[in-house]
Short mmCIF file of C-alpha atoms in Angstrom, two decimals:
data_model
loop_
_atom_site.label_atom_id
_atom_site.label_comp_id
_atom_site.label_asym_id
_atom_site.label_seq_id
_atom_site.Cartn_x
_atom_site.Cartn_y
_atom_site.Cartn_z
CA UNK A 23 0.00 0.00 0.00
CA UNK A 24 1.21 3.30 -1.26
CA UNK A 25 1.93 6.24 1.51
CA UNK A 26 -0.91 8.20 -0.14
CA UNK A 27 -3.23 5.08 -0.21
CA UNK A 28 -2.66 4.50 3.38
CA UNK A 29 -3.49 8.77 4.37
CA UNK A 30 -6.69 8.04 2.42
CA UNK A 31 -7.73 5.15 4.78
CA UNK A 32 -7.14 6.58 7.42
CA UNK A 33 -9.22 9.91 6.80
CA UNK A 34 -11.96 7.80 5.65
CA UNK A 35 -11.76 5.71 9.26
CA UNK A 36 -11.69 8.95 10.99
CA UNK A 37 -14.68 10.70 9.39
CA UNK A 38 -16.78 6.86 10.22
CA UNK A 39 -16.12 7.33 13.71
CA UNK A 40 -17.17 11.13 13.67
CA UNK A 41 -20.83 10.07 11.96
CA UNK A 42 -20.66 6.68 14.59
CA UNK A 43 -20.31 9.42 17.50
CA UNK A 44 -23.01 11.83 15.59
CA UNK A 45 -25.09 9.09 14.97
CA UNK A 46 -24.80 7.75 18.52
CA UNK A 47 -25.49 11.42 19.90
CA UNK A 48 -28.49 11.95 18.13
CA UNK A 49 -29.63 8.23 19.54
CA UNK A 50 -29.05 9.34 23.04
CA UNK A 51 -30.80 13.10 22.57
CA UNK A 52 -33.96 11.00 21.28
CA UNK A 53 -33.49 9.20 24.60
CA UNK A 54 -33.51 11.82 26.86
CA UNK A 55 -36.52 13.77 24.93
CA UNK A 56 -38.73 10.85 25.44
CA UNK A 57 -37.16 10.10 29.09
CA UNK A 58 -37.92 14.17 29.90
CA UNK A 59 -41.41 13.74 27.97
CA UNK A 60 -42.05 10.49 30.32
CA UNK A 61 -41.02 12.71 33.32
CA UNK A 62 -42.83 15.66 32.57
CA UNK A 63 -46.14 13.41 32.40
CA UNK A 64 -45.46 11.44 35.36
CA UNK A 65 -45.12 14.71 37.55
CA UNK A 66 -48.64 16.04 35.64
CA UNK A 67 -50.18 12.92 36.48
CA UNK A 68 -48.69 12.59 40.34
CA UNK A 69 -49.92 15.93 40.90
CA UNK A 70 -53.46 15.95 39.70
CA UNK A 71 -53.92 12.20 41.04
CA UNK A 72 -52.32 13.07 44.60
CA UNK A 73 -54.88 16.43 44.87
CA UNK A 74 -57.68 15.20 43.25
CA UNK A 75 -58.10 11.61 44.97
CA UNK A 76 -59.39 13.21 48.28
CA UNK A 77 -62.24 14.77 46.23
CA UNK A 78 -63.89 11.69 46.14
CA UNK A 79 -64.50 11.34 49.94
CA UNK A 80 -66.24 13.34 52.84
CA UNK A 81 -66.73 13.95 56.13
CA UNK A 82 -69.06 13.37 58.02
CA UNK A 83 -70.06 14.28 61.87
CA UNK A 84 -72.09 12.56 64.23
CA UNK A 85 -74.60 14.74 65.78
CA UNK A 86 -77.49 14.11 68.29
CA UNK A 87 -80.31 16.16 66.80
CA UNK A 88 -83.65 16.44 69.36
CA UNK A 89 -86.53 17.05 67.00
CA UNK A 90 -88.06 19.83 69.13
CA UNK A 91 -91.33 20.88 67.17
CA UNK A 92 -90.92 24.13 68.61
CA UNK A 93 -87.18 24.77 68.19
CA UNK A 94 -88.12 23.76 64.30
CA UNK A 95 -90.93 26.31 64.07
CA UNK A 96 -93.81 23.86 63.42
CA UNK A 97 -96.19 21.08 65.08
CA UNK A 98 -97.08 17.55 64.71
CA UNK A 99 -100.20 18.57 63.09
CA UNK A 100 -97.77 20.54 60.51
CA UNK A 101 -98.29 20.07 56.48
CA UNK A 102 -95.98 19.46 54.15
CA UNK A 103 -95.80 23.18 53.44
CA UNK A 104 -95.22 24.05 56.58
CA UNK A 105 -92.71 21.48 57.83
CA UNK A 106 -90.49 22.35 54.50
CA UNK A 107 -90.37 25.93 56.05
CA UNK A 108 -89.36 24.81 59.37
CA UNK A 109 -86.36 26.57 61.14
CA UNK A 110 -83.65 23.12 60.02
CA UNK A 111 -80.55 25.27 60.48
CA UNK A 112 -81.35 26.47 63.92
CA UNK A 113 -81.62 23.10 64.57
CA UNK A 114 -78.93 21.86 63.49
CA UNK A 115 -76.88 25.15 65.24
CA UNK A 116 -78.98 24.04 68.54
CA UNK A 117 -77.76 20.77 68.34
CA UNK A 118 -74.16 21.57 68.04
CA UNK A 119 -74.25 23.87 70.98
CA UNK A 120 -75.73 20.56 72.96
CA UNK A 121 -72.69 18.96 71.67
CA UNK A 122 -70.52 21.48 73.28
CA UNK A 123 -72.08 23.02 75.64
CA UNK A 124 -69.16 24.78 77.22
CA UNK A 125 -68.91 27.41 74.09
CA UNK A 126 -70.47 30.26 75.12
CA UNK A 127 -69.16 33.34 73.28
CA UNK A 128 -70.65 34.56 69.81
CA UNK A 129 -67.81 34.55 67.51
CA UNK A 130 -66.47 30.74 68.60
CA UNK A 131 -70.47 30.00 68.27
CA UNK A 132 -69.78 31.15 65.19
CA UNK A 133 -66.27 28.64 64.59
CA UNK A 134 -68.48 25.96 65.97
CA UNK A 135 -71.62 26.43 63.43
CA UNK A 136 -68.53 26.11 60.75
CA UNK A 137 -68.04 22.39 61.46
CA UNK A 138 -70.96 21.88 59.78
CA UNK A 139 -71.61 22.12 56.36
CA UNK A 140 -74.49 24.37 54.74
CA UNK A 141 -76.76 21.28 53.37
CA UNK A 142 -76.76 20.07 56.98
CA UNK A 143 -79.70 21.66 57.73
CA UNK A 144 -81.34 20.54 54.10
CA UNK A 145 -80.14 16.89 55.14
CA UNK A 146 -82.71 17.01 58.53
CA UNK A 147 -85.25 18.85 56.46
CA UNK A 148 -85.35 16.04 53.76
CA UNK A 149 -85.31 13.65 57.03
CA UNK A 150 -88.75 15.52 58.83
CA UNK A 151 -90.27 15.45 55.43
CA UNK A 152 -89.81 12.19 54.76
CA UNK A 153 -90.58 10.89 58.38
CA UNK A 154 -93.05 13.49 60.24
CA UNK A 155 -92.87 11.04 62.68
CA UNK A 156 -89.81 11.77 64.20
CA UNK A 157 -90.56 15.13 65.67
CA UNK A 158 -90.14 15.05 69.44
CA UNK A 159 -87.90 12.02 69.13
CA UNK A 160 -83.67 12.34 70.03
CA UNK A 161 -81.75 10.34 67.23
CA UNK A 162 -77.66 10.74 66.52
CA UNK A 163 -77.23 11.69 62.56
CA UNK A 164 -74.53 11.59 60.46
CA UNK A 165 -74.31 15.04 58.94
CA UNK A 166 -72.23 16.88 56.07
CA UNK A 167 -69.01 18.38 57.71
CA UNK A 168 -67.65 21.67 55.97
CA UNK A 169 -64.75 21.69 53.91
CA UNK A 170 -62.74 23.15 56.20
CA UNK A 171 -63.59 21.26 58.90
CA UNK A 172 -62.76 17.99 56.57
CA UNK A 173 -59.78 19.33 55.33
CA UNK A 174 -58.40 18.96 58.70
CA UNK A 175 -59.65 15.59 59.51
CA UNK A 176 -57.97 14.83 55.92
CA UNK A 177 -54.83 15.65 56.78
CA UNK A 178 -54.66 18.36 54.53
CA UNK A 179 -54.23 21.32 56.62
CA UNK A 180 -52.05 20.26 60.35
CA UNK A 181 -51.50 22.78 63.84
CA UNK A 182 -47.95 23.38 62.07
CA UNK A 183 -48.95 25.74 59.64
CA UNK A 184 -49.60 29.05 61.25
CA UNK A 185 -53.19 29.92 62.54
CA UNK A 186 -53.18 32.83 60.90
CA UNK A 187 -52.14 31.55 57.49
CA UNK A 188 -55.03 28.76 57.54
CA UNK A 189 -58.84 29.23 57.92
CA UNK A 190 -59.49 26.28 60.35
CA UNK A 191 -58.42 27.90 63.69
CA UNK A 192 -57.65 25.87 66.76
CA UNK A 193 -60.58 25.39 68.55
CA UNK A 194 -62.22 24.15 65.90
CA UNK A 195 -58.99 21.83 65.39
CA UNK A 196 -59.40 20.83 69.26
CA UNK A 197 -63.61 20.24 68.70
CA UNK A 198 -62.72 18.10 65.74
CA UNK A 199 -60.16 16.14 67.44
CA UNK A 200 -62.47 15.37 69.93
CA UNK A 201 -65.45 14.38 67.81
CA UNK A 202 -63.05 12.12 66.30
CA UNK A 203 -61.74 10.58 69.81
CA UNK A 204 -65.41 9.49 70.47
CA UNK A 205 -66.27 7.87 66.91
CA UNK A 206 -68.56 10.43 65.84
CA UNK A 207 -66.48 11.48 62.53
CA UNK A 208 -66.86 9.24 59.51
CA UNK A 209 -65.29 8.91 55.64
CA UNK A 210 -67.58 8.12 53.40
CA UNK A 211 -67.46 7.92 49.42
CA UNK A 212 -68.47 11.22 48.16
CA UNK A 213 -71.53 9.85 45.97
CA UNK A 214 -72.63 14.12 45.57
CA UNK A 215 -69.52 14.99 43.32
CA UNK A 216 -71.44 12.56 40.65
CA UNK A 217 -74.81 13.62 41.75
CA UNK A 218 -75.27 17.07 42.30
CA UNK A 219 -74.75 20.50 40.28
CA UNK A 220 -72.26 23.39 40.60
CA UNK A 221 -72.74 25.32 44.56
CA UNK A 222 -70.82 27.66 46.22
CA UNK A 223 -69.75 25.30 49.11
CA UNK A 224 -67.36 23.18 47.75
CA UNK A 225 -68.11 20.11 50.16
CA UNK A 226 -71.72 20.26 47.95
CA UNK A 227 -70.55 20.97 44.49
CA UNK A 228 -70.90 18.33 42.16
CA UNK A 229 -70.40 17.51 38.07
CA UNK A 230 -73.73 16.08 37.19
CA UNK A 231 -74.84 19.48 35.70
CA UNK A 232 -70.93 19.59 33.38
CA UNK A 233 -71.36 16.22 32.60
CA UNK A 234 -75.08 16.57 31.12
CA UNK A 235 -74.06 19.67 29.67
CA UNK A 236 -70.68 17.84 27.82
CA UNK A 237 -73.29 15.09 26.68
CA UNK A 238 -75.97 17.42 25.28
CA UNK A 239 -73.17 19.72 23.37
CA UNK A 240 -71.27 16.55 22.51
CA UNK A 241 -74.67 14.95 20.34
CA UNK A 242 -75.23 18.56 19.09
CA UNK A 243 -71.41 18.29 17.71
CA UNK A 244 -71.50 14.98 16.30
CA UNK A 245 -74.49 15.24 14.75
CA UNK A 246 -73.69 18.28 12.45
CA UNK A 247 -69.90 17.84 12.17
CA UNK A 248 -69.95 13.77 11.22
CA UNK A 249 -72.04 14.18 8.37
CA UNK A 250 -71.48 16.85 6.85
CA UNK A 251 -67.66 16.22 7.02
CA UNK A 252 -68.32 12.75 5.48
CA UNK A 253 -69.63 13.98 2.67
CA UNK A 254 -67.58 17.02 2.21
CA UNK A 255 -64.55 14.82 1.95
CA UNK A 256 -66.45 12.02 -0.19
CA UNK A 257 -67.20 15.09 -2.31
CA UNK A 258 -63.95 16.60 -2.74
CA UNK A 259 -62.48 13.48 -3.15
CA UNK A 260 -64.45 11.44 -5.56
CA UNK A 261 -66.75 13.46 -7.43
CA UNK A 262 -65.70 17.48 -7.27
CA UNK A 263 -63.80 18.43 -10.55
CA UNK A 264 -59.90 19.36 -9.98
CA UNK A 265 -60.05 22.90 -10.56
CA UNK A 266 -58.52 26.16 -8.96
CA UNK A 267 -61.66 26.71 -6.91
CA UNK A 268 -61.81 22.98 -5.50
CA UNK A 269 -57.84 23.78 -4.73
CA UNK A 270 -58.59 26.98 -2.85
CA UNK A 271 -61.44 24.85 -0.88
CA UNK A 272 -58.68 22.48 0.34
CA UNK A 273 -56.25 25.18 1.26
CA UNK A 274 -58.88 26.93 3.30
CA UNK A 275 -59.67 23.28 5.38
CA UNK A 276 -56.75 23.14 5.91
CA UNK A 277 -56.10 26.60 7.37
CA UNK A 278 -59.23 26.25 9.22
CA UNK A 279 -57.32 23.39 11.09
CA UNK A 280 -55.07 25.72 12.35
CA UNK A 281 -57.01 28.30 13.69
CA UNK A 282 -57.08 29.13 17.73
CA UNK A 283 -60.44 27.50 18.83
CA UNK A 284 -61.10 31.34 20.35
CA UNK A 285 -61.80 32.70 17.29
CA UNK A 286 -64.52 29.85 16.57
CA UNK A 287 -65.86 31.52 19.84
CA UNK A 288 -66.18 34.83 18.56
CA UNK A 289 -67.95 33.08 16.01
CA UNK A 290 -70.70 32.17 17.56
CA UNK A 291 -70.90 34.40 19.74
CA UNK A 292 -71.51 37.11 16.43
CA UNK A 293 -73.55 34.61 14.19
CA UNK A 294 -75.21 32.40 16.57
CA UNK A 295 -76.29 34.76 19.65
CA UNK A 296 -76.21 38.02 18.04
CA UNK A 297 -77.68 37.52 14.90
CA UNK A 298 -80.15 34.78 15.24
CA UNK A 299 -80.78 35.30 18.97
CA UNK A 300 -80.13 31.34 19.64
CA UNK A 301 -80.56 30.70 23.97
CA UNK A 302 -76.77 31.66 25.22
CA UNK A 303 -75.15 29.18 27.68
CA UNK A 304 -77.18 26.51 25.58
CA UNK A 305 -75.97 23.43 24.36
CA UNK A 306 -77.37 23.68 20.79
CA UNK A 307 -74.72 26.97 20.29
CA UNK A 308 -71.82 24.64 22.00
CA UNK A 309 -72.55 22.45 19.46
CA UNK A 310 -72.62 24.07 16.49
CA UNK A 311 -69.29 25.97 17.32
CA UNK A 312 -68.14 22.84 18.43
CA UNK A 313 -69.09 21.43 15.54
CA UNK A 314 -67.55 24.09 13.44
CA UNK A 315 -64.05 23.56 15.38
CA UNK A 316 -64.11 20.02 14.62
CA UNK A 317 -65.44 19.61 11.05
CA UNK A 318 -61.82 20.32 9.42
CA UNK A 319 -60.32 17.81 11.27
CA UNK A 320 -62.93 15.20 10.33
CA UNK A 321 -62.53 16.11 6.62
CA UNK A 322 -58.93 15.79 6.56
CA UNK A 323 -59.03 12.72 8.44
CA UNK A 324 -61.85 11.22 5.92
CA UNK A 325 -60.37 12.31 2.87
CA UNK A 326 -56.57 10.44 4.30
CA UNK A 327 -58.72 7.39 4.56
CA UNK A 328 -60.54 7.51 1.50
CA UNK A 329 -56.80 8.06 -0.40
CA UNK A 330 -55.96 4.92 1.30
CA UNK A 331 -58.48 2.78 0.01
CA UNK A 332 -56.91 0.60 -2.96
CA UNK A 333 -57.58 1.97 -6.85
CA UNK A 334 -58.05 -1.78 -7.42
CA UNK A 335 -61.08 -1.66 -5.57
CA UNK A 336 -63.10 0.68 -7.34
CA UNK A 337 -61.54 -0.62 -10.51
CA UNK A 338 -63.35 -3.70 -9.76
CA UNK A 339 -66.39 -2.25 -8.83
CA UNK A 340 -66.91 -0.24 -12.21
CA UNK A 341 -65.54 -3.48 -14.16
CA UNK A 342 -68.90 -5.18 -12.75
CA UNK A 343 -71.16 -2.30 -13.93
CA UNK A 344 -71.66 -0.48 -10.58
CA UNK A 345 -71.88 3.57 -11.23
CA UNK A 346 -69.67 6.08 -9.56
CA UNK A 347 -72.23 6.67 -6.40
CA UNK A 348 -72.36 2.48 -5.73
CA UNK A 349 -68.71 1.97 -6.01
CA UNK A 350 -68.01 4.76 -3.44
CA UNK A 351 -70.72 3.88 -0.95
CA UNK A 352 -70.79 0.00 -1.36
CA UNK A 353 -67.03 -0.43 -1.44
CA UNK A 354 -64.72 2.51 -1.11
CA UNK A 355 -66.59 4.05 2.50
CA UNK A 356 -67.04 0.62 4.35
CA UNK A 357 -63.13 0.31 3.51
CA UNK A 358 -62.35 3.62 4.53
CA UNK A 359 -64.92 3.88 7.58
CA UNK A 360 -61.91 2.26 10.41
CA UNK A 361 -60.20 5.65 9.36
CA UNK A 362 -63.32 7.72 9.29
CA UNK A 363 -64.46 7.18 12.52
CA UNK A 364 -61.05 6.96 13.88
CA UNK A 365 -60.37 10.99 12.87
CA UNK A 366 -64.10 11.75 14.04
CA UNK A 367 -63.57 10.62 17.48
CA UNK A 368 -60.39 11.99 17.88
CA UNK A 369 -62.49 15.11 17.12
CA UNK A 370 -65.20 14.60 19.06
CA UNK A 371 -62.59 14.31 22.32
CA UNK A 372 -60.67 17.55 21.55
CA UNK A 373 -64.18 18.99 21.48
CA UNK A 374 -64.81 17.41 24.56
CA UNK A 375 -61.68 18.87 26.09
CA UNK A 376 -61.80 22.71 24.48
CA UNK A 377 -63.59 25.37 26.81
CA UNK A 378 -62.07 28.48 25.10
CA UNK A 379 -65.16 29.16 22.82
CA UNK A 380 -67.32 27.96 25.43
CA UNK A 381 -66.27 30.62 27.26
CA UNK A 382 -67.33 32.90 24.70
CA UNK A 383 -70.95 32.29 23.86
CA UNK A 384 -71.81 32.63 27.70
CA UNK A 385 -71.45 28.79 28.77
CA UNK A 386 -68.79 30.00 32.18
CA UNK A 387 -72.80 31.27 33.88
CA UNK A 388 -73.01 29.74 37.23
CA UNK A 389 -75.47 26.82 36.39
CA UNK A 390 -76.90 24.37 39.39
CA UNK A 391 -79.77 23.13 38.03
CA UNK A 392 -79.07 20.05 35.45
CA UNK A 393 -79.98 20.91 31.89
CA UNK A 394 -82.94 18.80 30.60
CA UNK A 395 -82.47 19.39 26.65
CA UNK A 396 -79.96 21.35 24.07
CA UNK A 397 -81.53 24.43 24.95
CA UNK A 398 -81.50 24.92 28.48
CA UNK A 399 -78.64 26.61 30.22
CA UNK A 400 -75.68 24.41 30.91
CA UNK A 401 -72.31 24.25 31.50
CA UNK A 402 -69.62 21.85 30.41
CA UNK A 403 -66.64 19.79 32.34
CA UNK A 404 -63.99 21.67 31.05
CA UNK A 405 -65.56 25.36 31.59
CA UNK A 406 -66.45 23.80 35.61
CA UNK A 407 -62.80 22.91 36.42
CA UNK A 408 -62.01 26.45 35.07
CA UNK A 409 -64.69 27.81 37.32
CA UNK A 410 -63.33 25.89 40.32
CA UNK A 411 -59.77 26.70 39.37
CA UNK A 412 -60.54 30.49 39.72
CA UNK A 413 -61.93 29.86 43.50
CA UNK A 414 -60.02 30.72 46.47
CA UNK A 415 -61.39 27.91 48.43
CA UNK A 416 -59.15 24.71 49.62
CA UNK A 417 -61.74 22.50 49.07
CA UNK A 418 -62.43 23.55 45.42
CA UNK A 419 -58.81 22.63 44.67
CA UNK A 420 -59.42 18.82 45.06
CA UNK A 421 -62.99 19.08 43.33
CA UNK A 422 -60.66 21.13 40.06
CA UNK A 423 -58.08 17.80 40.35
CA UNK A 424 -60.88 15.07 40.60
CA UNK A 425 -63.11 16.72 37.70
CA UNK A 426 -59.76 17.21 35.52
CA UNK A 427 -59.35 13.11 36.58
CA UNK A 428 -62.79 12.36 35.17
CA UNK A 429 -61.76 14.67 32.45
CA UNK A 430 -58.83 12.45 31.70
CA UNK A 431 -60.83 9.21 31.87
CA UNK A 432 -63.47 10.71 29.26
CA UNK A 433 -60.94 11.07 27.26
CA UNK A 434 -58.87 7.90 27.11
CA UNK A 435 -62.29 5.77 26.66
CA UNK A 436 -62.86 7.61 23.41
CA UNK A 437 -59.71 6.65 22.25
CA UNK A 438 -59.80 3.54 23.31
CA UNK A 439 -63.13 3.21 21.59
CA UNK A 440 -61.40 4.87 18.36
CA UNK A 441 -58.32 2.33 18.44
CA UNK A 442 -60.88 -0.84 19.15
CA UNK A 443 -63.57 0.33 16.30
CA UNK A 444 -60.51 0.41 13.88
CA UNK A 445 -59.49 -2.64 14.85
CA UNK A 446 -62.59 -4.39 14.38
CA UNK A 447 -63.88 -2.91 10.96
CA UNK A 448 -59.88 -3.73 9.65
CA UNK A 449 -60.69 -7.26 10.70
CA UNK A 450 -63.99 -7.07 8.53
#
């Protein structure tokens, strides 16, 4: 081997080991991107899982309650009318100040009353009216605690942090402590999260009201943007003539992909409210907007899947005699449906997730009652765990995390559904 042979080699072996290293450096940059991404979720997850768990239990205190006709306000001869009208959170105030009889001044009266939650005195009032017979008798009852008072039996708030810096103060810490040395406090699974509407205590808020609202806006959604995206990406893709103006149609679906969900708000909030007068805070408007949001996504997905159907298929379907409109709804949509409804729920569940133009056609109103149809006022999940994020109170910090968890779990059973429809019309 000549000297110059033997430089040559040896400048080729050097510049393989620089694109080895390269190579090798790019492998472990990919590495530590997904081990960072893996982190980053982990921490998300940890932290919305660790707040959000004690959502889904209360507190509860043990209380004798005396039925005194008189301290309720009515008699044993009492209708229904009159009994619903009764004095029930005197009563329940009375019966704590049994309990401890040694607080005397007005302002720990006050602390005491706060062990207690709000829909105590709605708890004996459901209890009269659905047993008038138990005026004038003593019975212990289980009632709500407050969500202060059960933040502290949760372990959530201790006597370390400073009394000044927390809102349950130290007698109440020392009356809790000893309810719970004589058995009279009690976790239970906290079956009104599921149950009951928005409120402004947060040991009585609930999701019912989000989660009919999400389901009304969510038909409303599919029902206009499914369709009509089905068929505008059948259309463009087998039948509409390959022109300038179909080109410009494509370029603006796509665009439309890409534009902030806000302005979709504004949207509907000019079209929709303003210039047909449609209910605000209603379903039917979430929808459509929704709808609106969603339909370029479900085109672009539907038109991918109708690309990837096989030529060979509707060659074979014309070479039998069917016409253009058989071969593409007899052969080329069945094919291309796994894909279809695929993009379509994928869709539907960033739909589910958006609140920005929610917030814009008036669906962030404080709404208790639970919607009944498309156009009463509602509210959806995501616009309630903004709500709830923007409160001050402890206990509407765990009812944000647990909502964002049920959230979460809406969302991974549409794509599971997604992943196991496409599996099962590929098998067909």
């Amino acid at each position: 081997m000549s000297k110059r042979s033997f430089k040559n080699t040896e400048l080729i072996q050097a510049s393989l080991k620089k694109r080895y290293a390269r190579e090798k450096r790019f492998q472990w940059y990919g590495r530590l991107a997904v081990m960072l991404g893996f982190v980053f979720l982990f921490i998300l997850l940890f932290d919305i899982v660790s707040k959000g768990t004690p959502a889904f239990t209360q507190k509860y205190l043990l209380v004798p309650i005396h039925f005194d006709a008189d301290r309720i306000g009515v008699t044993p001869e009492s209708d229904a009318k009159q009994l619903r009208a009764g004095d029930y959170a005197g009563l329940a105030k009375a019966s704590m100040r049994d309990l401890f009889p040694d607080v005397t001044g007005r302002k720990d009266k006050r602390q005491l009353y706060r062990l207690l939650s709000l829909g105590a005195e709605y708890q004996l009032q459901d209890m009269v009216m659905t047993d008038p017979s138990l005026l004038g008798q003593a019975k212990d009852v289980w009632l709500l605690a407050h969500s202060e008072a059960a933040s502290y039996l949760k372990g959530q708030v201790t006597r370390d942090q400073p009394e000044d810096e927390r809102r349950v103060k130290n007698m109440q810490m020392d009356w809790l402590d000893r309810l719970d040395s004589e058995d009279r406090t009690q976790t239970r699974f906290n079956v009104l999260f599921f149950t009951e509407g928005d409120s402004r205590e947060p040991e009585l808020a609930g999701i019912r009201a989000a989660l009919h609202g999400s389901f009304f806006t969510l038909i409303v959604t599919f029902l206009l943007a499914f369709p009509i995206g089905v068929f505008a990406a059948v259309y463009l893709e087998e039948f509409a003539p390959k022109n300038r103006i179909t080109d410009l149609i494509e370029i603006n679906i796509n665009n439309l992909a890409a534009v902030p969900s806000i302005v979709f708000g504004l949207l509907g909030l000019a079209v929709f409210i303003n210039f047909f007068e449609l209910p605000r805070s209603a379903p039917l408007v979430g929808g459509i907007v929704l709808s609106l949001m969603t339909l370029p996504t479900i085109i672009i997905t539907s038109r991918a899947a109708i690309q990837a159907v096989s030529p060979s298929i509707r060659e074979a379907a014309m070479g039998v005699g069917a016409s253009k409109l058989q071969t593409v709804f007899h052969h080329v949509l069945p094919v291309a449906m796994p894909g279809i409804l695929t993009g379509s729920i994928i869709g539907m569940a960033q739909a589910l997730g958006e609140s920005a133009p929610l917030l814009m056609i008036g669906m962030v109103a404080f709404i208790m009652d639970v919607p009944g149809g498309v156009t009463d006022p509602a509210t959806v999940l995501p616009v309630q765990i903004f709500l709830w994020a923007d409160s001050p109170e402890r206990g509407f910090t765990e009812k944000t995390s647990a909502a964002i968890m049920v959230l979460m779990g809406f969302l991974i059973i549409m794509n599971a559904l997604a992943i196991y429809l496409r599996k099962r019309f590929e098998l067909k």
